[in-house]
PDB file of C-alpha atoms in Angstrom:
ATOM      1  CA  MET Y 202       2.017 -13.667 -10.437  1.00 29.00           C
ATOM      2  CA  THR Y 203      -0.980 -11.372 -10.066  1.00 35.00           C
ATOM      3  CA  GLU Y 204      -0.906  -8.276  -7.888  1.00 41.00           C
ATOM      4  CA  ALA Y 205      -3.277  -9.921  -5.422  1.00 41.00           C
ATOM      5  CA  ALA Y 206      -0.867 -12.833  -5.001  1.00 43.00           C
ATOM      6  CA  ILE Y 207       2.048 -10.633  -3.945  1.00 61.00           C
ATOM      7  CA  ARG Y 208       2.981 -10.700  -0.259  1.00 71.00           C
ATOM      8  CA  ARG Y 209       5.574  -8.277   0.977  1.00 88.00           C
ATOM      9  CA  THR Y 210       7.663  -9.094   4.025  1.00 94.00           C
ATOM     10  CA  PRO Y 211       6.357  -7.019   6.965  1.00 96.00           C
ATOM     11  CA  GLY Y 212       8.411  -3.842   7.287  1.00 97.00           C
ATOM     12  CA  THR Y 213       9.023  -3.473   3.555  1.00 97.00           C
ATOM     13  CA  PRO Y 214       8.058  -0.058   2.157  1.00 97.00           C
ATOM     14  CA  CYS Y 215       5.133  -0.878  -0.122  1.00 96.00           C
ATOM     15  CA  TRP Y 216       3.318   2.352  -1.002  1.00 97.00           C
ATOM     16  CA  VAL Y 217       3.609   6.138  -0.881  1.00 97.00           C
ATOM     17  CA  SER Y 218       0.805   8.675  -0.743  1.00 96.00           C
ATOM     18  CA  LEU Y 219       0.319  12.410  -0.557  1.00 97.00           C
ATOM     19  CA  MET Y 220      -2.501  14.552   0.866  1.00 94.00           C
ATOM     20  CA  VAL Y 221      -2.852  17.947  -0.840  1.00 96.00           C
ATOM     21  CA  HIS Y 222      -5.081  21.015  -0.940  1.00 94.00           C
ATOM     22  CA  ASN Y 223      -5.600  21.090  -4.709  1.00 95.00           C
ATOM     23  CA  LEU Y 224      -5.944  17.606  -6.131  1.00 96.00           C
ATOM     24  CA  ALA Y 225      -6.435  18.643  -9.756  1.00 97.00           C
ATOM     25  CA  GLU Y 226      -3.316  20.837  -9.898  1.00 97.00           C
ATOM     26  CA  THR Y 227      -1.239  18.189  -8.120  1.00 98.00           C
ATOM     27  CA  GLN Y 228      -2.327  15.580 -10.655  1.00 98.00           C
ATOM     28  CA  GLU Y 229      -1.196  17.919 -13.433  1.00 98.00           C
ATOM     29  CA  PHE Y 230       2.219  18.364 -11.800  1.00 98.00           C
ATOM     30  CA  TYR Y 231       2.979  14.678 -11.236  1.00 98.00           C
ATOM     31  CA  GLY Y 232       1.406  13.669 -14.528  1.00 98.00           C
ATOM     32  CA  ALA Y 233       3.767  16.005 -16.378  1.00 98.00           C
ATOM     33  CA  LEU Y 234       6.816  15.148 -14.257  1.00 98.00           C
ATOM     34  CA  PHE Y 235       6.470  11.365 -14.032  1.00 98.00           C
ATOM     35  CA  GLY Y 236       4.014  10.492 -16.792  1.00 98.00           C
ATOM     36  CA  TRP Y 237       1.401   9.211 -14.366  1.00 98.00           C
ATOM     37  CA  GLU Y 238      -2.205   8.699 -15.342  1.00 97.00           C
ATOM     38  CA  PHE Y 239      -4.867   8.646 -12.644  1.00 97.00           C
ATOM     39  CA  ARG Y 240      -7.943   6.721 -11.571  1.00 94.00           C
ATOM     40  CA  PRO Y 241     -10.114   6.972  -8.447  1.00 91.00           C
ATOM     41  CA  GLY Y 242      -9.231   4.976  -5.330  1.00 86.00           C
ATOM     42  CA  PRO Y 243     -10.969   4.437  -1.953  1.00 80.00           C
ATOM     43  CA  GLN Y 244     -12.681   7.629  -0.743  1.00 76.00           C
ATOM     44  CA  GLN Y 245     -12.812   7.019   3.048  1.00 72.00           C
ATOM     45  CA  LEU Y 246     -10.632  10.033   3.789  1.00 68.00           C
ATOM     46  CA  GLY Y 247     -12.044  12.207   0.995  1.00 81.00           C
ATOM     47  CA  PRO Y 248     -11.300  12.523  -2.738  1.00 91.00           C
ATOM     48  CA  TYR Y 249      -8.426  10.184  -3.638  1.00 93.00           C
ATOM     49  CA  VAL Y 250      -6.746   8.986  -6.827  1.00 96.00           C
ATOM     50  CA  ARG Y 251      -4.008   6.531  -7.665  1.00 96.00           C
ATOM     51  CA  GLY Y 252      -1.222   7.417 -10.064  1.00 97.00           C
ATOM     52  CA  LEU Y 253      -0.490   4.744 -12.661  1.00 97.00           C
ATOM     53  CA  LEU Y 254       2.186   3.885 -15.205  1.00 96.00           C
ATOM     54  CA  GLY Y 255       1.078   1.536 -17.947  1.00 94.00           C
ATOM     55  CA  GLY Y 256      -2.058   0.791 -15.952  1.00 94.00           C
ATOM     56  CA  LYS Y 257      -0.020  -0.265 -12.887  1.00 94.00           C
ATOM     57  CA  GLU Y 258      -0.481   1.533  -9.565  1.00 95.00           C
ATOM     58  CA  ILE Y 259       2.445   3.662  -8.404  1.00 96.00           C
ATOM     59  CA  ALA Y 260       1.293   6.074  -5.674  1.00 97.00           C
ATOM     60  CA  GLY Y 261      -1.764   7.702  -4.123  1.00 96.00           C
ATOM     61  CA  ILE Y 262      -2.843  11.343  -3.894  1.00 97.00           C
ATOM     62  CA  GLY Y 263      -5.737  12.532  -1.751  1.00 95.00           C
ATOM     63  CA  GLN Y 264      -7.345  15.887  -1.068  1.00 94.00           C
ATOM     64  CA  LEU Y 265      -7.340  17.434   2.386  1.00 91.00           C
ATOM     65  CA  PRO Y 266     -10.659  18.656   3.794  1.00 86.00           C
ATOM     66  CA  PRO Y 267     -11.398  22.330   2.992  1.00 82.00           C
ATOM     67  CA  GLY Y 268      -9.977  24.685   5.575  1.00 75.00           C
ATOM     68  CA  ARG Y 269      -7.380  22.223   6.875  1.00 71.00           C
ATOM     69  CA  GLN Y 270      -4.151  24.177   6.512  1.00 71.00           C
ATOM     70  CA  LEU Y 271      -1.877  21.204   7.061  1.00 74.00           C
ATOM     71  CA  PRO Y 272       1.588  20.888   5.525  1.00 78.00           C
ATOM     72  CA  THR Y 273       1.791  18.477   2.603  1.00 91.00           C
ATOM     73  CA  ALA Y 274       4.296  15.621   2.680  1.00 95.00           C
ATOM     74  CA  TRP Y 275       4.849  12.283   1.000  1.00 97.00           C
ATOM     75  CA  LEU Y 276       3.949   9.407   3.327  1.00 97.00           C
ATOM     76  CA  THR Y 277       5.792   6.080   3.288  1.00 98.00           C
ATOM     77  CA  TYR Y 278       3.724   2.975   4.079  1.00 98.00           C
ATOM     78  CA  LEU Y 279       5.346  -0.124   5.588  1.00 98.00           C
ATOM     79  CA  ALA Y 280       3.800  -3.526   4.910  1.00 97.00           C
ATOM     80  CA  THR Y 281       2.266  -5.535   7.738  1.00 97.00           C
ATOM     81  CA  ASP Y 282       0.329  -8.778   8.016  1.00 96.00           C
ATOM     82  CA  ASP Y 283      -1.750  -7.394  10.903  1.00 97.00           C
ATOM     83  CA  ALA Y 284      -2.365  -3.647  11.060  1.00 97.00           C
ATOM     84  CA  ASP Y 285      -4.072  -3.837  14.460  1.00 98.00           C
ATOM     85  CA  LYS Y 286      -1.227  -5.758  16.072  1.00 98.00           C
ATOM     86  CA  THR Y 287       1.391  -3.441  14.553  1.00 98.00           C
ATOM     87  CA  ALA Y 288      -0.571  -0.402  15.808  1.00 98.00           C
ATOM     88  CA  GLU Y 289      -0.507  -1.855  19.320  1.00 98.00           C
ATOM     89  CA  THR Y 290       3.257  -2.365  19.060  1.00 98.00           C
ATOM     90  CA  ILE Y 291       3.711   1.222  17.861  1.00 98.00           C
ATOM     91  CA  ARG Y 292       1.860   2.528  20.920  1.00 98.00           C
ATOM     92  CA  SER Y 293       3.682   0.264  23.357  1.00 97.00           C
ATOM     93  CA  HIS Y 294       7.097   1.392  22.092  1.00 97.00           C
ATOM     94  CA  GLY Y 295       6.555   5.149  22.329  1.00 97.00           C
ATOM     95  CA  GLY Y 296       4.948   5.893  18.977  1.00 97.00           C
ATOM     96  CA  THR Y 297       1.540   7.405  18.263  1.00 97.00           C
ATOM     97  CA  VAL Y 298      -1.276   6.122  16.043  1.00 97.00           C
ATOM     98  CA  ALA Y 299      -3.125   9.122  14.618  1.00 94.00           C
ATOM     99  CA  VAL Y 300      -5.480   7.460  12.120  1.00 92.00           C
ATOM    100  CA  GLY Y 301      -6.955   3.953  12.198  1.00 89.00           C
ATOM    101  CA  PRO Y 302      -6.480   1.130  11.920  1.00 96.00           C
ATOM    102  CA  LEU Y 303      -9.348   1.252   9.433  1.00 94.00           C
ATOM    103  CA  ASP Y 304     -10.449  -0.572   6.303  1.00 92.00           C
ATOM    104  CA  ALA Y 305      -9.881   1.068   2.919  1.00 86.00           C
ATOM    105  CA  ALA Y 306     -12.799  -0.645   1.172  1.00 83.00           C
ATOM    106  CA  GLU Y 307     -11.627  -3.926  -0.349  1.00 87.00           C
ATOM    107  CA  ALA Y 308      -8.074  -2.598  -0.836  1.00 88.00           C
ATOM    108  CA  GLY Y 309      -6.745  -3.408   2.640  1.00 92.00           C
ATOM    109  CA  ARG Y 310      -6.422  -2.119   6.179  1.00 95.00           C
ATOM    110  CA  MET Y 311      -4.266   0.828   7.153  1.00 95.00           C
ATOM    111  CA  ALA Y 312      -3.140   3.184   9.875  1.00 96.00           C
ATOM    112  CA  ILE Y 313      -1.102   6.375  10.027  1.00 96.00           C
ATOM    113  CA  ALA Y 314       1.350   6.713  12.888  1.00 97.00           C
ATOM    114  CA  SER Y 315       4.411   8.588  14.065  1.00 97.00           C
ATOM    115  CA  ASP Y 316       7.583   7.251  15.628  1.00 97.00           C
ATOM    116  CA  PRO Y 317       8.944   8.604  18.945  1.00 96.00           C
ATOM    117  CA  THR Y 318      10.799  11.385  17.091  1.00 94.00           C
ATOM    118  CA  GLY Y 319       7.614  12.575  15.368  1.00 95.00           C
ATOM    119  CA  ALA Y 320       8.290  11.176  11.882  1.00 96.00           C
ATOM    120  CA  VAL Y 321       4.980  10.166  10.279  1.00 96.00           C
ATOM    121  CA  PHE Y 322       4.566   6.877   8.403  1.00 98.00           C
ATOM    122  CA  GLY Y 323       1.787   4.522   7.386  1.00 97.00           C
ATOM    123  CA  ILE Y 324       1.245   0.801   7.813  1.00 98.00           C
ATOM    124  CA  TRP Y 325      -0.580  -1.232   5.192  1.00 96.00           C
ATOM    125  CA  GLN Y 326      -2.195  -4.660   5.524  1.00 96.00           C
ATOM    126  CA  ALA Y 327      -2.838  -5.665   1.932  1.00 92.00           C
ATOM    127  CA  ALA Y 328      -5.983  -7.232   0.572  1.00 89.00           C
ATOM    128  CA  ALA Y 329      -6.897  -6.414  -3.044  1.00 87.00           C
ATOM    129  CA  HIS Y 330      -4.290  -3.647  -3.179  1.00 86.00           C
ATOM    130  CA  THR Y 331      -0.744  -4.709  -2.340  1.00 87.00           C
ATOM    131  CA  GLY Y 332       0.988  -1.417  -3.108  1.00 89.00           C
ATOM    132  CA  THR Y 333       3.340  -0.216  -5.811  1.00 91.00           C
ATOM    133  CA  VAL Y 334       3.757  -2.899  -8.462  1.00 83.00           C
ATOM    134  CA  VAL Y 335       6.313  -1.261 -10.794  1.00 85.00           C
ATOM    135  CA  ALA Y 336       9.939  -0.759  -9.811  1.00 84.00           C
ATOM    136  CA  GLY Y 337      12.914   0.875 -11.487  1.00 89.00           C
ATOM    137  CA  ALA Y 338      11.144   2.847 -14.224  1.00 95.00           C
ATOM    138  CA  HIS Y 339      10.941   6.637 -14.517  1.00 97.00           C
ATOM    139  CA  GLY Y 340       8.358   7.905 -12.036  1.00 97.00           C
ATOM    140  CA  THR Y 341       8.477   4.982  -9.596  1.00 97.00           C
ATOM    141  CA  PRO Y 342       9.466   5.036  -5.904  1.00 97.00           C
ATOM    142  CA  VAL Y 343      12.868   3.382  -5.561  1.00 96.00           C
ATOM    143  CA  TRP Y 344      13.900   4.094  -1.974  1.00 97.00           C
ATOM    144  CA  ASN Y 345      12.631   5.412   1.361  1.00 98.00           C
ATOM    145  CA  GLU Y 346      14.825   7.031   4.002  1.00 97.00           C
ATOM    146  CA  LEU Y 347      14.088   8.334   7.467  1.00 97.00           C
ATOM    147  CA  ILE Y 348      15.724  11.709   8.056  1.00 95.00           C
ATOM    148  CA  THR Y 349      16.110  12.156  11.796  1.00 95.00           C
ATOM    149  CA  ARG Y 350      18.397  13.782  14.350  1.00 92.00           C
ATOM    150  CA  GLU Y 351      20.096  10.619  15.605  1.00 92.00           C
ATOM    151  CA  THR Y 352      19.590   7.068  14.357  1.00 94.00           C
ATOM    152  CA  SER Y 353      20.356   4.611  17.157  1.00 90.00           C
ATOM    153  CA  TRP Y 354      17.332   5.317  19.367  1.00 90.00           C
ATOM    154  CA  VAL Y 355      14.780   5.391  16.561  1.00 95.00           C
ATOM    155  CA  ALA Y 356      16.362   2.306  14.951  1.00 96.00           C
ATOM    156  CA  THR Y 357      15.429   0.395  18.113  1.00 96.00           C
ATOM    157  CA  PHE Y 358      11.811   1.482  17.655  1.00 97.00           C
ATOM    158  CA  TYR Y 359      11.566   0.269  14.060  1.00 98.00           C
ATOM    159  CA  LYS Y 360      13.391  -2.946  14.864  1.00 97.00           C
ATOM    160  CA  SER Y 361      10.805  -3.646  17.574  1.00 96.00           C
ATOM    161  CA  LEU Y 362       8.045  -3.300  14.958  1.00 97.00           C
ATOM    162  CA  PHE Y 363       9.428  -5.449  12.169  1.00 97.00           C
ATOM    163  CA  GLY Y 364      12.607  -7.195  13.330  1.00 96.00           C
ATOM    164  CA  TYR Y 365      14.917  -5.445  10.901  1.00 97.00           C
ATOM    165  CA  ASP Y 366      18.561  -6.348  10.746  1.00 96.00           C
ATOM    166  CA  VAL Y 367      20.268  -2.984  11.207  1.00 94.00           C
ATOM    167  CA  GLU Y 368      23.580  -2.281   9.494  1.00 92.00           C
ATOM    168  CA  ALA Y 369      25.385   0.840  10.640  1.00 91.00           C
ATOM    169  CA  LEU Y 370      27.728   2.775   8.364  1.00 82.00           C
ATOM    170  CA  VAL Y 371      30.856   3.188  10.445  1.00 66.00           C
ATOM    171  CA  SER Y 372      32.133   6.696   9.867  1.00 69.00           C
ATOM    172  CA  ALA Y 373      33.343   9.506  12.082  1.00 64.00           C
ATOM    173  CA  ASP Y 374      31.346  12.125  10.171  1.00 76.00           C
ATOM    174  CA  SER Y 375      28.239  10.175   9.210  1.00 84.00           C
ATOM    175  CA  ASP Y 376      25.280   8.707  11.111  1.00 90.00           C
ATOM    176  CA  GLU Y 377      23.630   6.278   8.694  1.00 94.00           C
ATOM    177  CA  MET Y 378      21.967   2.888   9.030  1.00 95.00           C
ATOM    178  CA  THR Y 379      20.482   0.448   6.527  1.00 96.00           C
ATOM    179  CA  LEU Y 380      17.411  -1.595   7.433  1.00 97.00           C
ATOM    180  CA  ARG Y 381      17.470  -5.127   6.014  1.00 97.00           C
ATOM    181  CA  LEU Y 382      14.839  -7.849   5.716  1.00 97.00           C
ATOM    182  CA  ASP Y 383      15.603 -11.352   4.492  1.00 94.00           C
ATOM    183  CA  GLY Y 384      19.155 -10.203   3.833  1.00 93.00           C
ATOM    184  CA  ARG Y 385      18.279  -7.366   1.474  1.00 95.00           C
ATOM    185  CA  PRO Y 386      18.247  -3.600   2.102  1.00 96.00           C
ATOM    186  CA  VAL Y 387      14.742  -2.102   2.187  1.00 96.00           C
ATOM    187  CA  ALA Y 388      15.177   1.373   3.743  1.00 97.00           C
ATOM    188  CA  SER Y 389      17.694   3.592   5.482  1.00 97.00           C
ATOM    189  CA  LEU Y 390      18.035   5.964   8.412  1.00 97.00           C
ATOM    190  CA  ARG Y 391      20.087   9.149   8.260  1.00 94.00           C
ATOM    191  CA  GLY Y 392      20.970  11.207  11.325  1.00 93.00           C
ATOM    192  CA  LYS Y 393      21.398  14.924  10.596  1.00 89.00           C
ATOM    193  CA  GLY Y 394      22.171  16.098  14.136  1.00 85.00           C
ATOM    194  CA  ARG Y 395      21.640  19.805  14.622  1.00 80.00           C
ATOM    195  CA  ALA Y 396      21.370  20.240  10.859  1.00 79.00           C
ATOM    196  CA  LEU Y 397      17.888  18.673  10.920  1.00 79.00           C
ATOM    197  CA  VAL Y 398      15.574  21.310   9.546  1.00 73.00           C
ATOM    198  CA  ARG Y 399      13.501  22.462  12.502  1.00 69.00           C
ATOM    199  CA  ASP Y 400      10.364  23.407  10.595  1.00 66.00           C
ATOM    200  CA  ARG Y 401      10.100  19.898   9.146  1.00 79.00           C
ATOM    201  CA  GLY Y 402      11.628  17.834  11.920  1.00 90.00           C
ATOM    202  CA  ALA Y 403      12.133  14.110  11.510  1.00 94.00           C
ATOM    203  CA  HIS Y 404      10.467  12.765   8.362  1.00 95.00           C
ATOM    204  CA  TRP Y 405      10.484   9.971   5.816  1.00 97.00           C
ATOM    205  CA  MET Y 406      11.874  10.896   2.385  1.00 97.00           C
ATOM    206  CA  THR Y 407      10.648   9.210  -0.790  1.00 98.00           C
ATOM    207  CA  TYR Y 408      13.084   8.776  -3.687  1.00 98.00           C
ATOM    208  CA  PHE Y 409      11.598   8.608  -7.201  1.00 98.00           C
ATOM    209  CA  GLU Y 410      13.518   7.197 -10.163  1.00 98.00           C
ATOM    210  CA  VAL Y 411      13.975   9.492 -13.172  1.00 98.00           C
ATOM    211  CA  ASP Y 412      15.633   9.030 -16.537  1.00 98.00           C
ATOM    212  CA  ASP Y 413      17.581  12.306 -16.288  1.00 98.00           C
ATOM    213  CA  THR Y 414      18.002  14.050 -12.934  1.00 98.00           C
ATOM    214  CA  ASP Y 415      19.056  17.410 -14.360  1.00 98.00           C
ATOM    215  CA  ALA Y 416      16.212  17.526 -16.882  1.00 98.00           C
ATOM    216  CA  ALA Y 417      13.678  16.441 -14.250  1.00 98.00           C
ATOM    217  CA  ALA Y 418      14.886  19.106 -11.797  1.00 98.00           C
ATOM    218  CA  LYS Y 419      14.504  21.756 -14.492  1.00 98.00           C
ATOM    219  CA  LEU Y 420      11.014  20.460 -15.266  1.00 98.00           C
ATOM    220  CA  VAL Y 421      10.047  20.672 -11.579  1.00 98.00           C
ATOM    221  CA  THR Y 422      10.781  24.404 -11.676  1.00 98.00           C
ATOM    222  CA  GLY Y 423       8.916  24.843 -14.943  1.00 98.00           C
ATOM    223  CA  LEU Y 424       5.868  23.158 -13.441  1.00 98.00           C
ATOM    224  CA  GLY Y 425       5.767  25.493 -10.434  1.00 98.00           C
ATOM    225  CA  GLY Y 426       7.835  23.461  -7.966  1.00 98.00           C
ATOM    226  CA  GLN Y 427      11.206  24.222  -6.378  1.00 98.00           C
ATOM    227  CA  VAL Y 428      14.670  22.703  -6.462  1.00 98.00           C
ATOM    228  CA  LEU Y 429      15.830  22.617  -2.835  1.00 96.00           C
ATOM    229  CA  ARG Y 430      19.164  20.937  -3.506  1.00 96.00           C
ATOM    230  CA  PRO Y 431      20.484  21.070  -7.079  1.00 98.00           C
ATOM    231  CA  PRO Y 432      21.606  17.840  -8.774  1.00 98.00           C
ATOM    232  CA  TRP Y 433      24.623  16.142  -7.245  1.00 97.00           C
ATOM    233  CA  ASP Y 434      26.434  12.855  -7.707  1.00 96.00           C
ATOM    234  CA  GLY Y 435      26.051  10.400  -4.836  1.00 93.00           C
ATOM    235  CA  ALA Y 436      27.240   6.859  -4.222  1.00 88.00           C
ATOM    236  CA  ASN Y 437      24.030   5.417  -5.659  1.00 89.00           C
ATOM    237  CA  GLY Y 438      23.388   7.771  -8.550  1.00 96.00           C
ATOM    238  CA  ARG Y 439      22.675  11.382  -9.468  1.00 98.00           C
ATOM    239  CA  LEU Y 440      20.157  13.027  -7.159  1.00 98.00           C
ATOM    240  CA  ALA Y 441      18.268  16.267  -6.517  1.00 98.00           C
ATOM    241  CA  THR Y 442      15.932  17.241  -3.697  1.00 98.00           C
ATOM    242  CA  VAL Y 443      12.842  19.076  -4.897  1.00 98.00           C
ATOM    243  CA  ALA Y 444       9.358  20.172  -3.789  1.00 98.00           C
ATOM    244  CA  ASP Y 445       6.059  20.215  -5.634  1.00 98.00           C
ATOM    245  CA  PRO Y 446       3.965  23.427  -5.886  1.00 98.00           C
ATOM    246  CA  GLU Y 447       2.354  22.756  -2.488  1.00 96.00           C
ATOM    247  CA  GLY Y 448       5.730  22.186  -0.823  1.00 96.00           C
ATOM    248  CA  ALA Y 449       5.811  18.380  -0.564  1.00 97.00           C
ATOM    249  CA  VAL Y 450       9.491  17.437  -0.593  1.00 97.00           C
ATOM    250  CA  PHE Y 451      10.930  14.408  -2.390  1.00 98.00           C
ATOM    251  CA  THR Y 452      14.183  13.296  -3.978  1.00 98.00           C
ATOM    252  CA  ILE Y 453      14.648  12.391  -7.630  1.00 98.00           C
ATOM    253  CA  VAL Y 454      17.443  10.027  -8.632  1.00 98.00           C
ATOM    254  CA  ARG Y 455      18.919   8.503 -11.728  1.00 97.00           C
ATOM    255  CA  SER Y 456      20.199   5.335 -10.095  1.00 95.00           C
ATOM    256  CA  ALA Y 457      23.745   4.194 -10.795  1.00 88.00           C
ATOM    257  CA  GLY Y 458      23.850   1.324 -13.258  1.00 81.00           C
ATOM    258  CA  ARG Y 459      20.683   2.263 -15.147  1.00 77.00           C
TER     259      ARG Y 459
END
């Protein structure tokens, strides 16, 4: 099946991108950490490249306009068959559409929005570009999780957009939900209560697969990034939360069973 023939069920995370102040230095960081190579992508929002593994597209990195002192953060895109209709639904259910919907050349149609808690995400209506086409290898996105204060209210919002089946983890000391489509898990929600970091607020977290979590965390530091939470063993693998040199936070994981 060719990339153009792939259709992702609406609501499935399909792409991640990052807007930064120094595109060249960011390419060096992720190239060294994940082995990505880069080629230019659509330039509607300014200079933009796509990171590739073996010639296959993995993620996007764009450059912020000069003088825009915005925080940098990885952005999760959710697939849609109709970006305009999904944008209308976002607005009618308490969310905000900040950018678009607009065409990204022949690649597709997109918008950037925030949910009622302020967490920013993208929606992507695929045309020539369907999103990430490699899964499971070192340097590829393997999971997306919404970190929020409390899950039940925001789960209703996302369910209204894409009809997720929501599975709650029943636990006295945990507020977690899994979003499912066609019977399979595609993303998760995690409520942090008062522990939610105030300067970041609610946000989507991208998880990238690595061959060795400890070695990758050490490399992050060597490349000018930070380790925010040192490697630990979780139910689904060995993880660490890190930040790139511009402060964009992400999680690296050596998935269990690899």
